[in-house]
PDB file of C-alpha atoms in Angstrom:
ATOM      1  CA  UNK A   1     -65.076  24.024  62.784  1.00  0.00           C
ATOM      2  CA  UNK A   2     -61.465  22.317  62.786  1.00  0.00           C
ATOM      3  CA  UNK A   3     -59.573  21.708  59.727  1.00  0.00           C
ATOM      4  CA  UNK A   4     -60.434  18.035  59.972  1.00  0.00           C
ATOM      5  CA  UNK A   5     -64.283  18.676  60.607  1.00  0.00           C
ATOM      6  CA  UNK A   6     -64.009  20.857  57.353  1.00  0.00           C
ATOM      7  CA  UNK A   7     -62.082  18.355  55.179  1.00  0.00           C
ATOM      8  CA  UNK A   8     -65.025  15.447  56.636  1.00  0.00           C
ATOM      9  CA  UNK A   9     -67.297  17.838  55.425  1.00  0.00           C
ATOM     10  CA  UNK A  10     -65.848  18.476  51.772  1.00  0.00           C
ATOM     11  CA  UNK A  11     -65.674  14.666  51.471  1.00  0.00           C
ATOM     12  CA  UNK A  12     -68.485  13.977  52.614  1.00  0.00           C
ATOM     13  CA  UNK A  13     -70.130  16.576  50.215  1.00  0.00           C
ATOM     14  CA  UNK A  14     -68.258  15.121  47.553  1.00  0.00           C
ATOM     15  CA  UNK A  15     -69.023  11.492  48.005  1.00  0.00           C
ATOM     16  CA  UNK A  16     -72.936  12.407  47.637  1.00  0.00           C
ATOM     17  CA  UNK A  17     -72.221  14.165  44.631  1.00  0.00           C
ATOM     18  CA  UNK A  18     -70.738  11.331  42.746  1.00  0.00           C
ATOM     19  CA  UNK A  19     -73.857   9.054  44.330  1.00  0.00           C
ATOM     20  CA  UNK A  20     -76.141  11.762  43.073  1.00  0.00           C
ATOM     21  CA  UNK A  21     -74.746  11.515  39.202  1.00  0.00           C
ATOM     22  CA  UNK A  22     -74.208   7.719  39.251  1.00  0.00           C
ATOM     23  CA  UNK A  23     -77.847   7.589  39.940  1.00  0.00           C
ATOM     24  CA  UNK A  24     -78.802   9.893  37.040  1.00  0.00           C
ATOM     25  CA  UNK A  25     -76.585   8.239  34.689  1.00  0.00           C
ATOM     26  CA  UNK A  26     -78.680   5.128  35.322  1.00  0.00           C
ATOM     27  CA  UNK A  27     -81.520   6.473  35.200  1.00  0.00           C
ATOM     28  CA  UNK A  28     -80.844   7.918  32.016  1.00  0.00           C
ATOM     29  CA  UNK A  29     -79.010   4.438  30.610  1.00  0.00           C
ATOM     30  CA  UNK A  30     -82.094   2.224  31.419  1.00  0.00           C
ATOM     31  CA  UNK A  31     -84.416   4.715  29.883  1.00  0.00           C
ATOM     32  CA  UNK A  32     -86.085   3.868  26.344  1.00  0.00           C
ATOM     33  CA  UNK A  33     -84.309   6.005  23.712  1.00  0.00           C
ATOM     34  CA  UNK A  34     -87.071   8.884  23.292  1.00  0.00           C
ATOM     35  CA  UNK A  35     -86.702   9.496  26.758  1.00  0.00           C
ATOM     36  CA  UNK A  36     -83.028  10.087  26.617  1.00  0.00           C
ATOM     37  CA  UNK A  37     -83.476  12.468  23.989  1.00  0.00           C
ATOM     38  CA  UNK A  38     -85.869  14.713  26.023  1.00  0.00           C
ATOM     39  CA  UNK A  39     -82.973  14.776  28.859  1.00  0.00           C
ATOM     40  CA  UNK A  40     -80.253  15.907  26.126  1.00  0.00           C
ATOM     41  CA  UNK A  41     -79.728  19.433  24.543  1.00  0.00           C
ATOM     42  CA  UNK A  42     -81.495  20.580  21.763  1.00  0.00           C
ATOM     43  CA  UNK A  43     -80.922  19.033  18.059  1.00  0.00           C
ATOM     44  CA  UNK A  44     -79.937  15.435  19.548  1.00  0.00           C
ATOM     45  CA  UNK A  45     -81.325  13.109  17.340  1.00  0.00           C
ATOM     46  CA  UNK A  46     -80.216   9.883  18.888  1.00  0.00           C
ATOM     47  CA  UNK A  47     -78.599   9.595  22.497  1.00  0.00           C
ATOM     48  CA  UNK A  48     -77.055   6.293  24.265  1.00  0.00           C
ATOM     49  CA  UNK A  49     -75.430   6.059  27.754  1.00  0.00           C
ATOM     50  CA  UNK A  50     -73.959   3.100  29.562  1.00  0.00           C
ATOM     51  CA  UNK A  51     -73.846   2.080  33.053  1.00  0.00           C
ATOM     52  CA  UNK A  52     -70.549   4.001  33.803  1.00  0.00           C
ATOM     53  CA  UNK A  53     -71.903   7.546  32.926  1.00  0.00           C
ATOM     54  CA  UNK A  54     -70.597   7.851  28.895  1.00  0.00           C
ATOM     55  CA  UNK A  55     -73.316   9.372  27.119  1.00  0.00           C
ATOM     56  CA  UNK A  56     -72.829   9.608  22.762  1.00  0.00           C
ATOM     57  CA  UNK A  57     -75.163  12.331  21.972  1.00  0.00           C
ATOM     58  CA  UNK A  58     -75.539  12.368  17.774  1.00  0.00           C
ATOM     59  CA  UNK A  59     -76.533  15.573  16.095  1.00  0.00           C
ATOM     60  CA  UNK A  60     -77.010  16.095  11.989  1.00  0.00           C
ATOM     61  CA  UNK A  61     -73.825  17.663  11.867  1.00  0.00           C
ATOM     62  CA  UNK A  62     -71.494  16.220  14.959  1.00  0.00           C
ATOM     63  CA  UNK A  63     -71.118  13.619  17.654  1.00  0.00           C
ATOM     64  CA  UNK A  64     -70.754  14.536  20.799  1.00  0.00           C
ATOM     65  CA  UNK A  65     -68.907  12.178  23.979  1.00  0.00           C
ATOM     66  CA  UNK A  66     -69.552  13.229  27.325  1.00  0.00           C
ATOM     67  CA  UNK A  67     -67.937  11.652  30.443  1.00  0.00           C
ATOM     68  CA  UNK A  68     -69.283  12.148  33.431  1.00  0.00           C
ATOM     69  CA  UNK A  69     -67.746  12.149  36.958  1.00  0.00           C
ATOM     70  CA  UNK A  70     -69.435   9.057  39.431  1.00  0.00           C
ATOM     71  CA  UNK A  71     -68.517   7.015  42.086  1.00  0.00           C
ATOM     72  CA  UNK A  72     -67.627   4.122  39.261  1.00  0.00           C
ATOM     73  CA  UNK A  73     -66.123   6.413  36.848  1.00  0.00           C
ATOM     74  CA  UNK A  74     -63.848   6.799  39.713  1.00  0.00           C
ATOM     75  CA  UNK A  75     -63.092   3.461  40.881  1.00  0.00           C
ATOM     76  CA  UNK A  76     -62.526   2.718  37.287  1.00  0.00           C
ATOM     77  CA  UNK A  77     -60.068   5.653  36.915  1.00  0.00           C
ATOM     78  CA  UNK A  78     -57.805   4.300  40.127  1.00  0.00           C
ATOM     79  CA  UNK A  79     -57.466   0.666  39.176  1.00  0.00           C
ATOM     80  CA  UNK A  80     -57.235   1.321  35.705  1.00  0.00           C
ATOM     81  CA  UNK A  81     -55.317   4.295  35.474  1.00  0.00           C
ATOM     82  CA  UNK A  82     -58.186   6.221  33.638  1.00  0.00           C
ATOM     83  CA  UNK A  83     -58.742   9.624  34.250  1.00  0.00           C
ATOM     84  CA  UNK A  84     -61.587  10.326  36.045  1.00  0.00           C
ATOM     85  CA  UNK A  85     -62.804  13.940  35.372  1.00  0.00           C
ATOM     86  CA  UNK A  86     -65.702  14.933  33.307  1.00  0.00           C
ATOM     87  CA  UNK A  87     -65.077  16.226  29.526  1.00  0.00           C
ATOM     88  CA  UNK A  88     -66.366  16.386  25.955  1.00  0.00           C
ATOM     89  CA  UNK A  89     -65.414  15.049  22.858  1.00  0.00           C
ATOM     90  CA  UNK A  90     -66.690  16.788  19.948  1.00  0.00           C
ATOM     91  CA  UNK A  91     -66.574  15.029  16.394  1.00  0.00           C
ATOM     92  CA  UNK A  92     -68.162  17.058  13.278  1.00  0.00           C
ATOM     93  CA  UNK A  93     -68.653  14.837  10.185  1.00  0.00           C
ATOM     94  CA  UNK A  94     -66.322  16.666   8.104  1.00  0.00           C
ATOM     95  CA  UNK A  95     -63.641  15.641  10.320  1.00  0.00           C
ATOM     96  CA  UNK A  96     -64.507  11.902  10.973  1.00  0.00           C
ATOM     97  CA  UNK A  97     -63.315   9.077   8.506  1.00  0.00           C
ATOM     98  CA  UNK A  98     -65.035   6.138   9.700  1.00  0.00           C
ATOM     99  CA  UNK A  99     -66.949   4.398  12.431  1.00  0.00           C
ATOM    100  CA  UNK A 100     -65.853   0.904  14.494  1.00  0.00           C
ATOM    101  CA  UNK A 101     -68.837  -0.842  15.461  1.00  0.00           C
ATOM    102  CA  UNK A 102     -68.595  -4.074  17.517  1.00  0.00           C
ATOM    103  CA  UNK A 103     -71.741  -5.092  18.591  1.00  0.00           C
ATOM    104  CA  UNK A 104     -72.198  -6.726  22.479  1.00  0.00           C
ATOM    105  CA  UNK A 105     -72.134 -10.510  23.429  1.00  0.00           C
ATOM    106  CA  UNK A 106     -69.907 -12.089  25.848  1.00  0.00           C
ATOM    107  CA  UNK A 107     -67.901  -8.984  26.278  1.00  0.00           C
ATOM    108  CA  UNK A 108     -68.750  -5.712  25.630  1.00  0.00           C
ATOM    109  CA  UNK A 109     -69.940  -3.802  22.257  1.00  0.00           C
ATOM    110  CA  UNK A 110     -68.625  -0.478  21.716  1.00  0.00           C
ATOM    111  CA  UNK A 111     -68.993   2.713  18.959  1.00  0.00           C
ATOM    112  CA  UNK A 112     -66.311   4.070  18.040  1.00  0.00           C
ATOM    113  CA  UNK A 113     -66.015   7.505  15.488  1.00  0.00           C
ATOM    114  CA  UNK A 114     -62.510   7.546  13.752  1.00  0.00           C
ATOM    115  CA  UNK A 115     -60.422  10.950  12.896  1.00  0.00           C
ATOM    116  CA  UNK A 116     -57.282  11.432  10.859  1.00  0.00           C
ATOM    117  CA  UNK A 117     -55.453  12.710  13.910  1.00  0.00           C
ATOM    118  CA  UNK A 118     -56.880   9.695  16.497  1.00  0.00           C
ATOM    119  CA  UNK A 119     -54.420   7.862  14.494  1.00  0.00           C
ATOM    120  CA  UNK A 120     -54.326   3.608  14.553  1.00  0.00           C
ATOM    121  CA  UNK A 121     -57.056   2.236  16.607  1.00  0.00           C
ATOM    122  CA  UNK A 122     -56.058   0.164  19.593  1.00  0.00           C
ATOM    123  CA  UNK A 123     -58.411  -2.106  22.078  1.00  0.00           C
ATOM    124  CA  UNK A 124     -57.893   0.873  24.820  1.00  0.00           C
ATOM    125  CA  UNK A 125     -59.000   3.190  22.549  1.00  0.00           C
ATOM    126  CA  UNK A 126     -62.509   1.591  21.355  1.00  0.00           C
ATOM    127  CA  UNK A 127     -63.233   0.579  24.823  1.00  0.00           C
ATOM    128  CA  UNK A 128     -62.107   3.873  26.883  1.00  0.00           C
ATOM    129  CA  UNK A 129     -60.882   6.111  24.161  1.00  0.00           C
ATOM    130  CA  UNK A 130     -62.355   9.799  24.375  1.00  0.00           C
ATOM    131  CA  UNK A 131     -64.005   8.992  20.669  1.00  0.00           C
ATOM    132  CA  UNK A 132     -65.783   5.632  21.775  1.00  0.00           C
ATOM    133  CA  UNK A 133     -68.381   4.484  23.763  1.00  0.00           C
ATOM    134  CA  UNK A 134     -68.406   1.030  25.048  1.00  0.00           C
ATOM    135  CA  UNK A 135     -71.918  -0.740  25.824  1.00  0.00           C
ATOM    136  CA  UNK A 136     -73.449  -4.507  27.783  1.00  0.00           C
ATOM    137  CA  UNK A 137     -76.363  -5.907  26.670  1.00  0.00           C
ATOM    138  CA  UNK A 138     -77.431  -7.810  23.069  1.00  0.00           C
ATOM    139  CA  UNK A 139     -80.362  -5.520  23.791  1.00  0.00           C
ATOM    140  CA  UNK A 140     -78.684  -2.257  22.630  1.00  0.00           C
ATOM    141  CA  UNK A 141     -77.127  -3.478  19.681  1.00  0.00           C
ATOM    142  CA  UNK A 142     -80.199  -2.780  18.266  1.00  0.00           C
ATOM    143  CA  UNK A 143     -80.222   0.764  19.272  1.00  0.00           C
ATOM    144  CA  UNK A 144     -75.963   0.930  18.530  1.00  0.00           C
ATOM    145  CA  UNK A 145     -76.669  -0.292  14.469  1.00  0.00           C
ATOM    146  CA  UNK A 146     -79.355   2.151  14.435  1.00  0.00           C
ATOM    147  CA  UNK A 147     -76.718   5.286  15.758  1.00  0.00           C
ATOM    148  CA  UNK A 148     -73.944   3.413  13.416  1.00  0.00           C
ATOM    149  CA  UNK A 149     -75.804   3.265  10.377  1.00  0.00           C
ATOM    150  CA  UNK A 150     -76.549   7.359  11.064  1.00  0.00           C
ATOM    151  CA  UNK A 151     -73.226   8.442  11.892  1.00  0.00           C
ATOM    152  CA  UNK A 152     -72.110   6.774   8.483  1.00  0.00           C
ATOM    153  CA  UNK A 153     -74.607   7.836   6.192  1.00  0.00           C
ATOM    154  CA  UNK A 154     -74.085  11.811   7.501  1.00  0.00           C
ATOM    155  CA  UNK A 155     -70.215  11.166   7.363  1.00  0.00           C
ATOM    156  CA  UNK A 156     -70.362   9.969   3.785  1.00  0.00           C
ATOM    157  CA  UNK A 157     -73.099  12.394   2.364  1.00  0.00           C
ATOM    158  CA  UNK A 158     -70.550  14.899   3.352  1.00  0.00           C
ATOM    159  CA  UNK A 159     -67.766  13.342   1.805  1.00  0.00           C
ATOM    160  CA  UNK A 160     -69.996  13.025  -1.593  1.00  0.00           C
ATOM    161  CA  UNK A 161     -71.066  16.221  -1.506  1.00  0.00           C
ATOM    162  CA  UNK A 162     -70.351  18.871  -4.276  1.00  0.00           C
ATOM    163  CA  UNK A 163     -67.441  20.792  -3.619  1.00  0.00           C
ATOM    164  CA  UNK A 164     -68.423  24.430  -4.002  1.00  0.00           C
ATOM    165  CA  UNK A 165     -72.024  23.778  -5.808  1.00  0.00           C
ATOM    166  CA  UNK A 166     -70.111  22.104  -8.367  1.00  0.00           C
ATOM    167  CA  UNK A 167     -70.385  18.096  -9.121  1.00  0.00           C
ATOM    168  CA  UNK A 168     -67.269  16.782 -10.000  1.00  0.00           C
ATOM    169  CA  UNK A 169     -66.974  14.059 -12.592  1.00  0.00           C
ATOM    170  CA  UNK A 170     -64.770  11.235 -11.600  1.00  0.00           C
ATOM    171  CA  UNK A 171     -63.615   8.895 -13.968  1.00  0.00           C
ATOM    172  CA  UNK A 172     -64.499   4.840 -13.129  1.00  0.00           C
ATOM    173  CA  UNK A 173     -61.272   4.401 -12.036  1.00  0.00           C
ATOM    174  CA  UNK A 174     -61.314   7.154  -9.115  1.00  0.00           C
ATOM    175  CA  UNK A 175     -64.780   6.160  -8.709  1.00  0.00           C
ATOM    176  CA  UNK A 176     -63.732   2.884  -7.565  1.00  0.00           C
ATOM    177  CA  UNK A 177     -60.393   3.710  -5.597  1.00  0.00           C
ATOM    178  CA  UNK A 178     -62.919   5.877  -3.841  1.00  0.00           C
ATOM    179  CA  UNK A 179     -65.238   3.030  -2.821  1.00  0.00           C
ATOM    180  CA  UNK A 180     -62.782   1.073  -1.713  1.00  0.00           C
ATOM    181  CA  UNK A 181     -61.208   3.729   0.362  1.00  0.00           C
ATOM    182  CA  UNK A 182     -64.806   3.416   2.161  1.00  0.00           C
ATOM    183  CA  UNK A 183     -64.496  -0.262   2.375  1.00  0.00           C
ATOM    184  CA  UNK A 184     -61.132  -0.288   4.046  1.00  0.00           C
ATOM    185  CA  UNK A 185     -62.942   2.090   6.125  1.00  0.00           C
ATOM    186  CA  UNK A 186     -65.788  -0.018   7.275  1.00  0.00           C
ATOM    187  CA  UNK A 187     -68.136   2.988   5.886  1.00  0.00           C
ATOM    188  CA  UNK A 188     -69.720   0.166   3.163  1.00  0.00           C
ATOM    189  CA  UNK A 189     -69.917  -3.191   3.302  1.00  0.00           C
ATOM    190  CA  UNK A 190     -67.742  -5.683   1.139  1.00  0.00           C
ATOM    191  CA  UNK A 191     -71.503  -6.714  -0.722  1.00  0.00           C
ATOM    192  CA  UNK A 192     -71.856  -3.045  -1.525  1.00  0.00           C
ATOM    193  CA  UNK A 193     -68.463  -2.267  -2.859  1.00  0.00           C
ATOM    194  CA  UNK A 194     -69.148  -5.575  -5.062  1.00  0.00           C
ATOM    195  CA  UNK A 195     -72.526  -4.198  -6.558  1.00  0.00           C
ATOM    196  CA  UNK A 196     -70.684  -0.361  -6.836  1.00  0.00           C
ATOM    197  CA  UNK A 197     -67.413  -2.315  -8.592  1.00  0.00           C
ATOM    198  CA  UNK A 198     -70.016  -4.057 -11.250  1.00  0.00           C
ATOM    199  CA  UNK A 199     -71.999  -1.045 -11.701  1.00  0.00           C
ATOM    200  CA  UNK A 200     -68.804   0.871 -12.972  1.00  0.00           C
ATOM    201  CA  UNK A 201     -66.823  -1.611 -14.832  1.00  0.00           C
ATOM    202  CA  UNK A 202     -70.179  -2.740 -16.636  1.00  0.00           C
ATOM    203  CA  UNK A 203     -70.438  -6.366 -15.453  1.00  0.00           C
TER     204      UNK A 203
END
């Protein structure tokens, strides 16, 4: 076999491959949300996956982001500049600060988990970032404020929790420079830092 037989060949072989996960990763994004969760590893408790082969898999105690290598992933990677190899992102809890949430309508929705060293969010990173997962379709916001409301309750249960089996008593005042650290956040909403703010300054 020539050298240029042999190259045909490994392009050739290469080309299917990418046809052969592009199908899977549709397959797997049109399927209902149980069924997702059967194809993922063990302990996922909620899975989504869009049409370009991300796949968010949340567990108790960490997210993970998977990107997977397809003929659009590809594409996407040449005109865009993206890279275009498969990788994971892994998030615990303990490390994550916040979640951005956008949900889909005209333009796309994405989930994004937030770290102290991902630094200042920017429109590339919620939409391509290695920490986000962008999604089409009103249909899976549904699904997306389910995941959201998750992520956030694990992330601040651990950031409430006892440090060391021991509950530390924080005054009113630290109580509610905490809250609104989670406001600024986007971990609560603006209604439930109100209700939290009257609670502890007696209103």
């Amino acid at each position: 076999m020539s050298i240029f037989d042999k190259a045909k060949s490994a392009v050739k072989n290469y080309t299917d491959s990418l046809k052969e996960q592009e199908e899977k990763n549709k397959e797997m994004a049109n399927a209902p949300m149980e069924e997702r969760i059967k194809m993922r590893p063990e302990g996922v408790k909620y899975c989504m996956v869009n049409n370009s082969g991300k796949i968010l898999d949340v567990y108790e105690n960490k997210v993970v982001f998977t990107s997977t290598q397809s003929t659009s992933t590809v594409v996407t990677g040449l005109v865009f500049g993206t890279s275009m190899t498969q990788g994971e992102k892994t998030i615990y809890y303990k490390d994550a600060i916040g979640v951005q949430y956008k949900p889909s309508s005209i333009a796309d929705g994405y989930i994004q988990v937030e770290t102290a060293a991902g630094g200042v969010s920017t429109s590339g990173s919620q939409y391509g970032g290695e920490n986000a997962i962008q999604f089409s379709g009103k249909e899976r916001n549904e699904e997306a404020e389910i995941i959201v409301a998750y992520i956030r309750k694990q992330i601040e249960d651990i950031k409430n929790a006892p440090v060391g089996g021991v509950v530390q008593q924080l005054s009113p005042a630290e109580e509610l420079k905490k809250f609104k650290e989670l406001l600024d956040l986007g971990v609560i909403s603006q209604e439930e830092f109100d209700a939290k703010k009257n609670q502890l300054l007696g209103i």
